[in-house]
Amino acid sequence: MSQKFAAPKGMNDLLPPQIEIWQVLERTARELFGTWGYSEIRTPIVEDTALFVRSVGEVTDIVSKEMYTFDDKGGRSITMRPENTAPAVRAYIEHGFAQQPVTRWYYLGPMFRYERMKTGRYRQFYQLGAEAYGSADASQDVENIALAWHYLKAIGVQHVSLHLNTLGDSSDRPKYLEALKAHFAPHVGTFSEIAKETFERNTMRLLDTKDEALRSLVESAPSLSEFVGEAAKKHFDEVKALLTALGIPFVIDPKLVRGLDYYTRTTFEFIYEPPAGDNALGTAGTVCGGGRYDNLVHELGGPEKPAVGFAMGLDRLVLLMEALGKRPERRPVLFVATMEGELKVHAVKLVTDLRAQGLSVDFDPRGGKIKRQVERAAAVKARHFFVYGQAEHEARAFKIKNMDLPDGDPAKEVTVPLDALAAWLLNAAQAAPVTP
Ligand code: HAM
């Protein structure tokens, strides 16, 4: 008996033709991030569970509800990374980079969170992240934000706006929490069970609750900005001034608290704010989140090193690109129809030679009737087509058909000698590039 399987819930197969968008996103990232002085790192998919508990925070949704945690065969508790800031810091300290003045890293890869699924929210999803260690200066925050901004521009997504906030320094936090608790406490009796739990465990998260019943209470809540100390305020003013100087628009969003515990000072998100009617991301509109985390390196056993970073949700960017019709088309410049016997050997050799010269050339290994091979050439959207037959082999020249032109068009067919074929195809491929 055979048995059929499906991919685990919330975990997607990434397949053609959509994979072309993933490749564009990854290629653009490697080029741009490299140019900006960020080097790639690749850390393991699993880490010591305690790493995330210590850094992301025990009371966060990620740690308390969403981690894929299990004991390995040696009885150690390990967790499939729900994010990569903590693993990057772990590696930064472990391999002595924390001794260097400034380090800039980026990463690309799968993360895992056991979340309720909807559009743009998955259990295995992909992040593109960038982390910069070693500078407390506002120019480092802004460089990092500007990198995200330029990346989004480079891939051509639109209607994404930058939301900005400051959480102040960790010493500013207790006073604010006290005020926030005092604000919500008289109403807790009317809260939903979930809101009650958030109030108890992580009061600040009430500020970005989606619970409509809490809306007016959240709106009247004390603003963190009133509790931010002088040093953090000055830092935030510098961040805003620099962003303005760079021509990067932003909106101040005092309720932007983020769902991870390690942030200090600047926090930011790039949020998709679609024109009416368009809903490519549903409620999962945040395509990038990040901020400063000046205490984390020290908390994880390293020296005092300020840091700032972000991570983008690539799955969401792919959905946006798809909605915008930005899927590159990969079309072979030529399809060669083959005959049986010795002629097929010659044809396959020619296809292989042309491919080795960087040309995208296709053929149907099954061979068969020419009519079927023409259909196959059309199915793979080949631009040109010819039959490698006895006459062509002897004449050392091919009658090339342009698949994009209608029958009867004078330019539909041209004869090109074997010696000139590669150059002719290269020219044709350049006239119609493979990826836009
Ligand atoms: P985060 O806000 O948890 O931050 O995630 C960053 C981005 O990853 C989100 O804005 C979203 O686009 C994407 N994302 C998160 N969860 C999912 C999901 N279940 N499905 C699809 N996409 C998702 C962090 O992870 C921090 N480590 C960012 C950071 C880096 N802060 C400083 N450095």
XYZ file of C-alpha atoms and ligand atoms in Angstrom:
469
model
C 0.000 0.000 0.000
C 1.343 3.413 -0.925
C 0.909 6.341 1.429
C 0.564 10.031 0.607
C 2.031 12.808 2.760
C 1.494 16.540 3.093
C 3.920 19.180 4.361
C 3.510 19.983 8.078
C 0.851 22.626 8.819
C 2.132 26.169 8.485
C 5.274 25.017 6.684
C 5.394 25.699 2.976
C 7.122 24.074 0.054
C 8.764 26.852 -1.947
C 8.459 25.832 -5.569
C 8.682 27.142 -9.143
C 7.566 29.519 -10.472
C 7.287 31.460 -7.175
C 10.835 30.467 -6.203
C 12.049 32.954 -8.838
C 10.853 35.771 -6.548
C 12.665 34.234 -3.563
C 15.837 34.117 -5.626
C 15.519 37.772 -6.631
C 15.001 38.746 -2.971
C 18.021 36.721 -1.884
C 20.277 37.902 -4.700
C 19.374 41.538 -4.093
C 20.001 41.108 -0.357
C 23.435 39.570 -0.811
C 24.493 42.330 -3.195
C 23.096 45.261 -1.238
C 23.993 44.101 2.267
C 27.504 43.232 1.101
C 27.915 46.703 -0.394
C 26.849 48.239 2.911
C 29.601 46.375 4.771
C 27.500 43.600 6.294
C 28.966 40.072 6.093
C 26.885 36.934 6.001
C 26.691 34.517 8.942
C 25.048 31.093 9.111
C 24.272 29.721 12.534
C 22.642 26.369 13.435
C 18.876 25.890 13.153
C 18.739 24.712 16.776
C 20.195 26.340 19.875
C 20.220 25.777 23.609
C 16.657 26.590 24.790
C 17.963 28.820 27.581
C 19.476 31.192 24.998
C 16.004 32.295 23.846
C 14.503 32.280 27.326
C 17.266 34.634 28.512
C 17.189 36.980 25.528
C 13.733 37.079 23.934
C 12.220 36.839 27.408
C 10.308 34.258 29.387
C 7.002 36.162 29.367
C 6.922 36.899 25.636
C 4.476 35.050 23.368
C 7.412 33.651 21.422
C 9.004 31.919 24.418
C 5.895 31.068 26.421
C 3.758 29.723 23.563
C 5.456 29.446 20.219
C 8.779 27.643 20.464
C 9.550 24.258 18.961
C 11.395 22.913 21.976
C 12.389 19.317 22.632
C 14.986 17.172 24.317
C 17.614 15.710 22.040
C 18.892 12.150 22.457
C 21.427 13.389 25.008
C 18.650 14.864 27.150
C 19.537 18.524 26.384
C 16.673 20.943 25.821
C 17.074 22.469 22.389
C 14.886 24.863 20.439
C 14.441 25.480 16.735
C 15.341 29.147 16.446
C 12.269 31.415 16.554
C 14.492 34.376 15.593
C 18.171 34.980 14.939
C 19.255 37.993 16.983
C 20.050 35.847 20.021
C 21.942 33.154 18.041
C 23.934 35.902 16.271
C 24.896 37.444 19.624
C 25.810 33.993 20.931
C 28.132 33.472 17.943
C 29.505 37.031 18.219
C 30.612 36.397 21.778
C 31.644 32.753 21.333
C 34.022 33.473 18.450
C 35.683 36.565 19.869
C 34.127 39.143 17.534
C 33.061 41.079 20.616
C 36.740 42.041 20.999
C 36.594 43.975 17.715
C 35.374 47.569 17.577
C 32.562 47.269 15.030
C 30.963 44.185 13.484
C 28.162 44.095 10.934
C 26.427 40.846 10.034
C 23.462 39.681 8.021
C 21.637 36.361 7.779
C 19.025 34.695 5.643
C 17.182 31.593 6.688
C 14.258 29.743 8.222
C 12.843 30.517 11.659
C 10.206 28.510 13.538
C 7.275 29.660 15.628
C 4.237 27.625 16.524
C 1.746 30.332 15.561
C -1.865 30.384 14.546
C -1.717 30.417 10.783
C -3.126 32.995 8.439
C -1.995 34.920 5.387
C 1.620 35.912 5.918
C 1.968 34.025 9.201
C 3.608 30.621 9.102
C 5.279 28.143 11.423
C 8.376 27.926 9.286
C 9.107 31.336 7.815
C 12.185 33.069 6.462
C 13.965 36.112 7.771
C 16.528 38.395 6.231
C 18.228 40.139 9.153
C 21.039 42.626 9.705
C 22.782 43.276 13.019
C 25.418 45.918 13.824
C 27.455 45.687 17.025
C 29.811 48.099 18.718
C 28.367 51.599 18.304
C 25.856 53.435 20.489
C 25.756 56.360 18.054
C 22.503 57.380 16.373
C 24.220 57.092 12.993
C 24.388 53.324 13.562
C 20.636 53.090 14.165
C 20.019 55.148 11.061
C 22.459 53.228 8.886
C 20.651 50.036 9.849
C 17.202 51.505 9.195
C 18.411 53.011 5.912
C 19.641 49.603 4.801
C 16.155 48.138 5.293
C 14.649 51.135 3.514
C 16.966 50.849 0.503
C 16.403 47.117 0.295
C 12.635 47.579 0.142
C 13.176 50.203 -2.550
C 15.563 47.957 -4.487
C 13.034 45.129 -4.694
C 10.327 47.617 -5.631
C 7.671 47.064 -2.970
C 5.395 50.034 -2.374
C 3.068 51.371 0.312
C 5.440 50.454 3.124
C 5.941 53.047 5.842
C 8.483 53.321 8.622
C 7.109 53.459 12.162
C 9.490 54.644 14.822
C 9.555 54.762 18.603
C 11.927 54.874 21.532
C 11.616 52.584 24.531
C 14.126 54.613 26.524
C 16.869 52.981 28.552
C 16.214 49.960 30.729
C 16.462 52.215 33.787
C 13.462 54.229 32.461
C 11.292 51.124 32.232
C 10.220 50.386 35.877
C 8.627 53.821 36.376
C 6.730 53.502 33.137
C 5.532 49.993 33.929
C 4.253 51.203 37.258
C 2.239 53.975 35.573
C 0.935 51.574 32.939
C -0.165 49.028 35.532
C -1.921 51.750 37.531
C -3.733 52.819 34.331
C -5.046 49.363 33.440
C -5.519 47.881 36.932
C -8.991 49.347 37.723
C -10.361 47.743 34.508
C -8.792 44.296 34.645
C -12.053 42.753 35.890
C -13.635 43.490 32.474
C -10.723 42.070 30.436
C -10.804 38.897 28.328
C -8.784 35.986 29.721
C -6.020 36.655 27.190
C -5.856 40.369 28.040
C -5.788 39.530 31.764
C -2.856 37.237 31.200
C -1.026 39.885 29.147
C -1.652 42.410 31.922
C -0.132 40.054 34.487
C 2.784 38.769 32.477
C 3.826 41.544 30.114
C 1.790 44.708 30.604
C 3.527 46.680 27.858
C 2.230 44.248 25.236
C -1.298 45.503 25.956
C -0.294 48.558 23.921
C -0.252 46.597 20.689
C -3.209 44.348 21.457
C -5.682 43.699 18.644
C -8.501 43.451 21.227
C -11.107 46.052 20.131
C -12.625 46.188 23.627
C -9.361 47.664 24.908
C -8.958 50.283 22.198
C -9.970 53.406 24.134
C -8.129 52.270 27.247
C -4.988 51.748 25.189
C -5.401 55.135 23.539
C -5.580 56.907 26.879
C -2.648 54.945 28.365
C 0.377 56.942 29.503
C 2.932 57.288 26.744
C 6.367 55.819 27.214
C 7.858 58.982 25.734
C 6.937 60.874 28.936
C 9.179 58.506 30.888
C 12.173 58.435 28.603
C 15.295 59.865 30.250
C 17.384 62.739 28.851
C 20.119 60.618 27.275
C 17.686 58.372 25.403
C 15.622 61.373 24.338
C 18.676 63.091 22.871
C 19.592 59.887 21.064
C 16.095 59.658 19.597
C 16.228 63.291 18.432
C 19.484 62.520 16.630
C 17.955 59.445 14.988
C 15.009 61.498 13.719
C 17.227 64.333 12.488
C 19.498 61.943 10.607
C 16.593 60.098 8.999
C 15.230 63.443 7.851
C 18.636 64.429 6.472
C 18.701 61.165 4.496
C 15.214 61.828 3.138
C 13.699 58.746 4.788
C 10.127 59.486 5.873
C 8.852 58.053 9.158
C 5.920 58.278 11.528
C 6.331 58.354 15.289
C 4.345 55.524 16.799
C 4.414 55.732 20.621
C 2.662 52.356 20.893
C 5.362 50.468 19.035
C 6.678 48.205 21.799
C 7.706 45.092 19.785
C 7.241 41.548 21.046
C 10.748 40.768 22.280
C 12.248 41.803 25.608
C 15.754 42.811 24.591
C 15.023 46.219 23.079
C 16.280 49.527 24.437
C 15.945 52.992 22.887
C 15.039 52.945 19.174
C 12.458 50.471 17.886
C 11.076 50.424 14.364
C 8.856 48.548 11.975
C 8.163 48.805 8.280
C 4.444 48.261 7.833
C 2.543 47.590 4.633
C -0.284 50.111 4.408
C -2.149 49.139 1.275
C -4.403 51.289 -0.822
C -8.092 50.549 -0.249
C -9.223 47.192 -1.561
C -5.812 45.580 -1.690
C -5.173 43.112 1.106
C -2.160 41.080 0.043
C -0.958 40.575 3.619
C -4.233 40.523 5.560
C -3.452 41.445 9.152
C 0.194 40.421 8.863
C 1.317 43.807 7.530
C 4.653 44.158 9.316
C 7.342 43.267 6.816
C 10.290 44.278 8.995
C 10.899 44.783 12.697
C 13.942 45.834 14.643
C 15.604 48.119 17.104
C 18.455 48.736 19.482
C 19.422 46.177 22.114
C 22.275 47.715 24.061
C 22.269 45.256 26.978
C 21.927 41.901 25.254
C 25.599 41.198 24.504
C 26.453 41.757 28.154
C 23.451 39.760 29.402
C 24.599 36.805 27.325
C 28.048 36.847 28.908
C 29.913 39.257 26.611
C 31.392 42.705 27.228
C 29.277 45.877 27.192
C 28.534 46.258 23.468
C 25.646 48.272 22.131
C 23.876 46.858 19.081
C 21.043 47.474 16.662
C 19.380 45.316 14.033
C 16.303 44.263 12.145
C 14.733 41.241 10.493
C 12.407 41.172 7.509
C 9.800 38.527 6.813
C 10.687 37.231 3.367
C 7.447 35.231 3.011
C 5.530 38.483 3.333
C 7.736 40.280 0.835
C 7.190 37.443 -1.641
C 3.413 37.822 -1.225
C 3.739 41.552 -1.882
C 5.927 41.064 -4.951
C 3.481 38.516 -6.267
C 0.538 40.889 -5.756
C 2.499 43.553 -7.643
C 3.064 41.150 -10.526
C 6.825 41.210 -9.974
C 7.559 37.617 -10.806
C 10.536 37.312 -13.128
C 10.032 34.994 -16.042
C 12.740 32.534 -16.909
C 12.521 31.702 -20.613
C 14.969 29.531 -22.542
C 16.396 31.464 -25.483
C 16.286 28.287 -27.572
C 14.586 24.901 -27.699
C 16.192 22.206 -29.832
C 13.972 19.420 -31.173
C 15.864 16.148 -31.535
C 15.671 13.112 -33.863
C 16.544 9.564 -32.857
C 19.938 7.824 -33.150
C 23.216 9.527 -34.010
C 21.447 12.861 -34.693
C 20.247 12.954 -31.089
C 23.833 12.609 -29.891
C 24.807 15.650 -32.002
C 21.790 17.631 -30.778
C 22.451 16.888 -27.096
C 26.098 17.798 -27.589
C 25.106 21.136 -29.158
C 22.650 21.893 -26.313
C 25.363 21.094 -23.760
C 27.950 23.272 -25.551
C 25.561 26.224 -25.716
C 24.607 25.825 -22.045
C 28.293 25.745 -21.138
C 28.558 29.155 -22.827
C 25.944 30.535 -20.451
C 22.915 30.245 -22.726
C 19.601 28.952 -21.439
C 18.830 26.205 -23.952
C 16.302 23.409 -23.507
C 15.322 20.125 -25.187
C 12.944 17.293 -24.404
C 14.916 14.204 -23.355
C 11.929 12.042 -24.290
C 12.276 13.065 -27.960
C 9.234 11.874 -29.939
C 7.164 13.510 -32.651
C 8.290 16.995 -33.731
C 4.763 18.302 -33.126
C 4.998 17.197 -29.475
C 8.421 18.815 -29.140
C 7.023 22.098 -30.520
C 4.303 21.905 -27.878
C 6.934 21.312 -25.217
C 8.936 24.331 -26.482
C 5.779 26.462 -26.178
C 5.068 25.090 -22.678
C 8.491 26.170 -21.398
C 8.052 29.518 -23.208
C 11.178 29.142 -25.346
C 11.915 32.181 -27.493
C 13.352 30.257 -30.436
C 13.097 26.766 -31.810
C 14.754 24.546 -34.384
C 14.935 20.908 -35.369
C 18.334 19.217 -35.369
C 17.732 17.040 -38.460
C 19.935 15.329 -41.056
C 19.772 18.289 -43.481
C 20.734 20.765 -40.742
C 23.572 18.522 -39.610
C 25.011 18.297 -43.126
C 24.532 22.003 -43.913
C 25.957 22.999 -40.512
C 23.177 25.602 -40.314
C 19.799 25.831 -38.565
C 16.431 27.258 -39.523
C 15.523 29.127 -36.341
C 11.872 29.945 -35.685
C 10.971 32.893 -33.477
C 8.244 31.497 -31.211
C 6.952 34.981 -30.337
C 6.124 35.981 -33.925
C 2.995 34.867 -35.810
C 3.236 32.536 -38.822
C 3.705 34.537 -42.018
C 5.757 37.256 -40.357
C 8.840 37.806 -42.558
C 11.102 37.692 -39.493
C 9.576 34.416 -38.255
C 12.399 32.252 -39.612
C 16.108 32.900 -40.107
C 18.938 30.565 -41.032
C 21.993 30.775 -38.800
C 25.219 28.815 -39.415
C 26.484 26.621 -36.574
C 29.629 28.766 -36.209
C 27.565 31.905 -35.620
C 24.872 30.282 -33.486
C 26.191 31.051 -29.976
C 26.813 34.725 -30.791
C 23.393 35.012 -32.431
C 21.662 33.516 -29.382
C 23.657 35.646 -26.969
C 22.487 38.693 -28.843
C 18.879 37.477 -28.742
C 19.133 36.713 -25.004
C 20.523 40.168 -24.253
C 17.771 41.810 -26.257
C 15.292 40.034 -23.981
C 16.916 39.516 -20.570
C 16.030 36.440 -18.521
C 15.317 38.280 -15.287
C 14.095 41.865 -15.157
P 10.079 39.976 14.836
O 9.264 41.235 14.811
O 9.642 38.908 15.749
O 11.559 40.441 15.176
O 10.175 39.390 13.373
C 10.652 40.171 12.298
C 9.795 39.950 11.070
O 9.735 38.554 10.755
C 8.347 40.354 11.229
O 8.185 41.740 11.037
C 7.678 39.544 10.136
O 7.822 40.201 8.883
C 8.497 38.270 10.131
N 7.776 37.225 10.875
C 7.731 37.034 12.200
N 6.962 35.962 12.519
C 6.502 35.458 11.355
C 5.657 34.349 10.993
N 5.156 33.531 11.908
N 5.399 34.154 9.679
C 5.902 34.963 8.736
N 6.713 36.013 9.009
C 7.015 36.266 10.302
C 12.607 39.574 15.279
O 12.577 38.426 14.994
C 13.887 40.265 15.741
N 14.935 39.231 15.866
C 14.296 41.353 14.778
C 15.553 42.040 15.178
C 16.789 41.832 14.661
N 15.696 42.930 16.149
C 16.970 43.285 16.241
N 17.650 42.613 15.341
